[in-house]
Structures are given as C-alpha cells and as structure tokens.
PDB file of C-alpha atoms in Angstrom:
ATOM      1  CA  UNK A   1      -6.362  95.537  31.515  1.00 45.00           C
ATOM      2  CA  UNK A   2      -3.054  96.615  32.635  1.00 51.00           C
ATOM      3  CA  UNK A   3      -1.357  93.805  31.136  1.00 55.00           C
ATOM      4  CA  UNK A   4      -2.870  94.532  27.652  1.00 56.00           C
ATOM      5  CA  UNK A   5      -1.769  98.260  27.799  1.00 54.00           C
ATOM      6  CA  UNK A   6       1.807  96.782  28.813  1.00 53.00           C
ATOM      7  CA  UNK A   7       1.797  94.458  25.856  1.00 52.00           C
ATOM      8  CA  UNK A   8       0.747  97.307  23.501  1.00 54.00           C
ATOM      9  CA  UNK A   9       3.380  99.456  24.687  1.00 52.00           C
ATOM     10  CA  UNK A  10       5.910  96.828  24.497  1.00 47.00           C
ATOM     11  CA  UNK A  11       4.764  95.870  21.067  1.00 56.00           C
ATOM     12  CA  UNK A  12       5.106  99.508  19.865  1.00 84.00           C
ATOM     13  CA  UNK A  13       8.595  99.471  21.297  1.00 90.00           C
ATOM     14  CA  UNK A  14       9.341  96.515  19.415  1.00 92.00           C
ATOM     15  CA  UNK A  15       8.039  98.116  16.138  1.00 93.00           C
ATOM     16  CA  UNK A  16      10.020 101.214  16.779  1.00 95.00           C
ATOM     17  CA  UNK A  17      13.143  99.280  17.275  1.00 96.00           C
ATOM     18  CA  UNK A  18      12.640  97.611  13.963  1.00 96.00           C
ATOM     19  CA  UNK A  19      11.764 100.740  12.301  1.00 96.00           C
ATOM     20  CA  UNK A  20      14.992 102.305  13.850  1.00 97.00           C
ATOM     21  CA  UNK A  21      16.920  99.302  12.463  1.00 97.00           C
ATOM     22  CA  UNK A  22      15.575  99.641   9.107  1.00 97.00           C
ATOM     23  CA  UNK A  23      16.374 103.293   8.824  1.00 97.00           C
ATOM     24  CA  UNK A  24      19.764 102.772   9.931  1.00 97.00           C
ATOM     25  CA  UNK A  25      20.456 100.168   7.442  1.00 97.00           C
ATOM     26  CA  UNK A  26      19.147 102.402   4.696  1.00 97.00           C
ATOM     27  CA  UNK A  27      21.341 105.128   5.753  1.00 96.00           C
ATOM     28  CA  UNK A  28      24.101 102.925   5.559  1.00 96.00           C
ATOM     29  CA  UNK A  29      23.447 102.392   2.044  1.00 94.00           C
ATOM     30  CA  UNK A  30      23.380 105.975   1.350  1.00 95.00           C
ATOM     31  CA  UNK A  31      26.630 106.424   3.524  1.00 95.00           C
ATOM     32  CA  UNK A  32      28.190 103.804   1.379  1.00 94.00           C
ATOM     33  CA  UNK A  33      27.434 105.923  -1.975  1.00 92.00           C
ATOM     34  CA  UNK A  34      29.014 108.827  -0.044  1.00 94.00           C
ATOM     35  CA  UNK A  35      31.986 106.565   0.711  1.00 90.00           C
ATOM     36  CA  UNK A  36      32.706 106.118  -3.064  1.00 89.00           C
ATOM     37  CA  UNK A  37      32.124 109.836  -3.802  1.00 92.00           C
ATOM     38  CA  UNK A  38      33.254 111.970  -0.959  1.00 93.00           C
ATOM     39  CA  UNK A  39      36.208 112.293   1.368  1.00 91.00           C
ATOM     40  CA  UNK A  40      33.957 112.081   4.408  1.00 92.00           C
ATOM     41  CA  UNK A  41      32.136 109.088   3.268  1.00 92.00           C
ATOM     42  CA  UNK A  42      34.572 106.863   5.209  1.00 92.00           C
ATOM     43  CA  UNK A  43      33.758 108.384   8.465  1.00 94.00           C
ATOM     44  CA  UNK A  44      30.001 108.686   7.949  1.00 95.00           C
ATOM     45  CA  UNK A  45      29.806 105.031   6.948  1.00 95.00           C
ATOM     46  CA  UNK A  46      31.908 103.696   9.832  1.00 95.00           C
ATOM     47  CA  UNK A  47      29.898 105.840  12.361  1.00 96.00           C
ATOM     48  CA  UNK A  48      26.638 104.444  10.784  1.00 96.00           C
ATOM     49  CA  UNK A  49      27.969 100.871  11.207  1.00 96.00           C
ATOM     50  CA  UNK A  50      28.142 101.487  15.122  1.00 96.00           C
ATOM     51  CA  UNK A  51      24.664 102.907  14.910  1.00 97.00           C
ATOM     52  CA  UNK A  52      23.197 100.203  12.964  1.00 97.00           C
ATOM     53  CA  UNK A  53      24.778  97.696  15.145  1.00 97.00           C
ATOM     54  CA  UNK A  54      23.414  99.309  18.275  1.00 97.00           C
ATOM     55  CA  UNK A  55      19.754  99.528  16.577  1.00 97.00           C
ATOM     56  CA  UNK A  56      20.256  95.719  16.108  1.00 97.00           C
ATOM     57  CA  UNK A  57      21.091  95.085  19.628  1.00 97.00           C
ATOM     58  CA  UNK A  58      17.963  97.409  20.599  1.00 97.00           C
ATOM     59  CA  UNK A  59      15.746  95.042  18.525  1.00 96.00           C
ATOM     60  CA  UNK A  60      16.887  92.057  20.609  1.00 96.00           C
ATOM     61  CA  UNK A  61      16.192  93.907  23.710  1.00 95.00           C
ATOM     62  CA  UNK A  62      12.546  95.054  22.359  1.00 92.00           C
ATOM     63  CA  UNK A  63      11.921  91.614  21.270  1.00 92.00           C
ATOM     64  CA  UNK A  64      12.712  89.931  24.764  1.00 92.00           C
ATOM     65  CA  UNK A  65      10.877  92.746  26.588  1.00 88.00           C
ATOM     66  CA  UNK A  66       7.908  91.731  24.352  1.00 86.00           C
ATOM     67  CA  UNK A  67       8.185  87.970  24.705  1.00 87.00           C
ATOM     68  CA  UNK A  68       9.122  87.554  28.466  1.00 80.00           C
ATOM     69  CA  UNK A  69       7.263  89.774  30.577  1.00 75.00           C
ATOM     70  CA  UNK A  70       4.474  90.480  27.985  1.00 65.00           C
ATOM     71  CA  UNK A  71       3.734  87.053  27.571  1.00 74.00           C
ATOM     72  CA  UNK A  72       4.205  87.155  23.654  1.00 74.00           C
ATOM     73  CA  UNK A  73       5.632  84.893  21.244  1.00 80.00           C
ATOM     74  CA  UNK A  74       9.478  84.065  21.534  1.00 88.00           C
ATOM     75  CA  UNK A  75       9.511  84.037  17.682  1.00 90.00           C
ATOM     76  CA  UNK A  76      10.611  87.780  17.409  1.00 89.00           C
ATOM     77  CA  UNK A  77      13.644  87.079  19.886  1.00 93.00           C
ATOM     78  CA  UNK A  78      14.818  84.258  17.304  1.00 95.00           C
ATOM     79  CA  UNK A  79      14.449  86.729  14.542  1.00 94.00           C
ATOM     80  CA  UNK A  80      16.308  89.667  16.208  1.00 96.00           C
ATOM     81  CA  UNK A  81      18.898  87.248  17.316  1.00 97.00           C
ATOM     82  CA  UNK A  82      19.307  86.022  13.956  1.00 96.00           C
ATOM     83  CA  UNK A  83      19.352  89.638  12.617  1.00 96.00           C
ATOM     84  CA  UNK A  84      22.101  90.604  15.298  1.00 97.00           C
ATOM     85  CA  UNK A  85      24.283  87.517  14.034  1.00 98.00           C
ATOM     86  CA  UNK A  86      24.001  88.963  10.312  1.00 97.00           C
ATOM     87  CA  UNK A  87      24.985  92.499  11.650  1.00 97.00           C
ATOM     88  CA  UNK A  88      27.901  91.056  13.392  1.00 97.00           C
ATOM     89  CA  UNK A  89      28.857  89.162  10.060  1.00 97.00           C
ATOM     90  CA  UNK A  90      28.243  92.679   8.232  1.00 97.00           C
ATOM     91  CA  UNK A  91      30.396  94.495  10.460  1.00 96.00           C
ATOM     92  CA  UNK A  92      33.202  91.868  10.273  1.00 97.00           C
ATOM     93  CA  UNK A  93      33.067  91.907   6.426  1.00 97.00           C
ATOM     94  CA  UNK A  94      33.322  95.617   6.414  1.00 95.00           C
ATOM     95  CA  UNK A  95      36.320  95.733   8.495  1.00 95.00           C
ATOM     96  CA  UNK A  96      37.961  92.873   6.263  1.00 96.00           C
ATOM     97  CA  UNK A  97      37.198  95.005   3.252  1.00 94.00           C
ATOM     98  CA  UNK A  98      35.190  92.126   1.498  1.00 96.00           C
ATOM     99  CA  UNK A  99      32.725  94.133  -0.694  1.00 94.00           C
ATOM    100  CA  UNK A 100      31.833  91.192  -2.784  1.00 96.00           C
ATOM    101  CA  UNK A 101      30.036  89.580   0.515  1.00 97.00           C
ATOM    102  CA  UNK A 102      29.443  93.054   2.222  1.00 96.00           C
ATOM    103  CA  UNK A 103      27.184  94.620  -0.145  1.00 95.00           C
ATOM    104  CA  UNK A 104      24.838  91.682  -0.864  1.00 96.00           C
ATOM    105  CA  UNK A 105      24.563  90.980   2.899  1.00 97.00           C
ATOM    106  CA  UNK A 106      23.558  94.713   3.373  1.00 96.00           C
ATOM    107  CA  UNK A 107      20.917  94.268   0.659  1.00 96.00           C
ATOM    108  CA  UNK A 108      19.331  91.054   2.300  1.00 97.00           C
ATOM    109  CA  UNK A 109      19.594  92.758   5.796  1.00 97.00           C
ATOM    110  CA  UNK A 110      17.610  95.695   4.341  1.00 97.00           C
ATOM    111  CA  UNK A 111      15.351  93.570   2.840  1.00 97.00           C
ATOM    112  CA  UNK A 112      14.827  91.267   5.945  1.00 96.00           C
ATOM    113  CA  UNK A 113      14.417  94.406   8.138  1.00 96.00           C
ATOM    114  CA  UNK A 114      11.635  95.760   5.996  1.00 97.00           C
ATOM    115  CA  UNK A 115      10.001  92.398   6.042  1.00 95.00           C
ATOM    116  CA  UNK A 116       9.882  92.384   9.932  1.00 93.00           C
ATOM    117  CA  UNK A 117       8.616  95.813   9.927  1.00 93.00           C
ATOM    118  CA  UNK A 118       5.858  95.158   7.526  1.00 92.00           C
ATOM    119  CA  UNK A 119       4.790  91.893   9.571  1.00 88.00           C
ATOM    120  CA  UNK A 120       4.673  93.520  13.009  1.00 73.00           C
TER     121      UNK A 120
END
C-alpha cells in the first residue's frame, strides 16, 4: 500500500514537472514577443531561458524518480532526456542568434511538452 502511495506521489511530481516545463516554454513565447517590442524584453527572455532549462532538468529528475524507486517504465526518462537535449540546442541557438532555427524549435518544444502533459 505504501508503494502505491509513493508511486502516485512521484507520478504527480512528474506531472507537475511537465506542467511547469510547458508553462515556462509558453512564457518564453510571450517574452519573445516582448523582446521585439520593449527594451526589457531581452532581459526577460534571457532569464526565462534559464528557468525553462531548469524546468527541463527538473523533468528529468522527476522522470528518474518515478522510474527507479517507483518501479515505473523507463520511457519517461528517455522522453525527458530527449527534451533536455532539445532545450540545450534551443539555448545554444538563442545564444548564437539563429532565429530561423530557434523559433521553430521553440514551437516544436511547446507542442511536445503539451503532448507529454496530456499523455500523463
């Protein structure tokens, strides 16, 4: 019985981590719009990138905790790790100022994150 309660708690931690990641990616789209229209947009977008990356790391941590001690499937760990790779590429493309790849990758990441959230 304790194992089921622990698994549910970790499952909800995983769901919360995915929701947080989805929210931070959405806020990055908002700050990208501010980047084009306000003088403080660059600061917000830069800070948001750090928060989004941290949320992606949290997603990996939550997936590992749901898998290893909880006895769940390793599939979420693969998804979370893949997403962390995409987040790393997104940050690098932003630093290198390559909007032709940065923007579509951001849209793809948001779609994948929403899909992961709906599947959980």
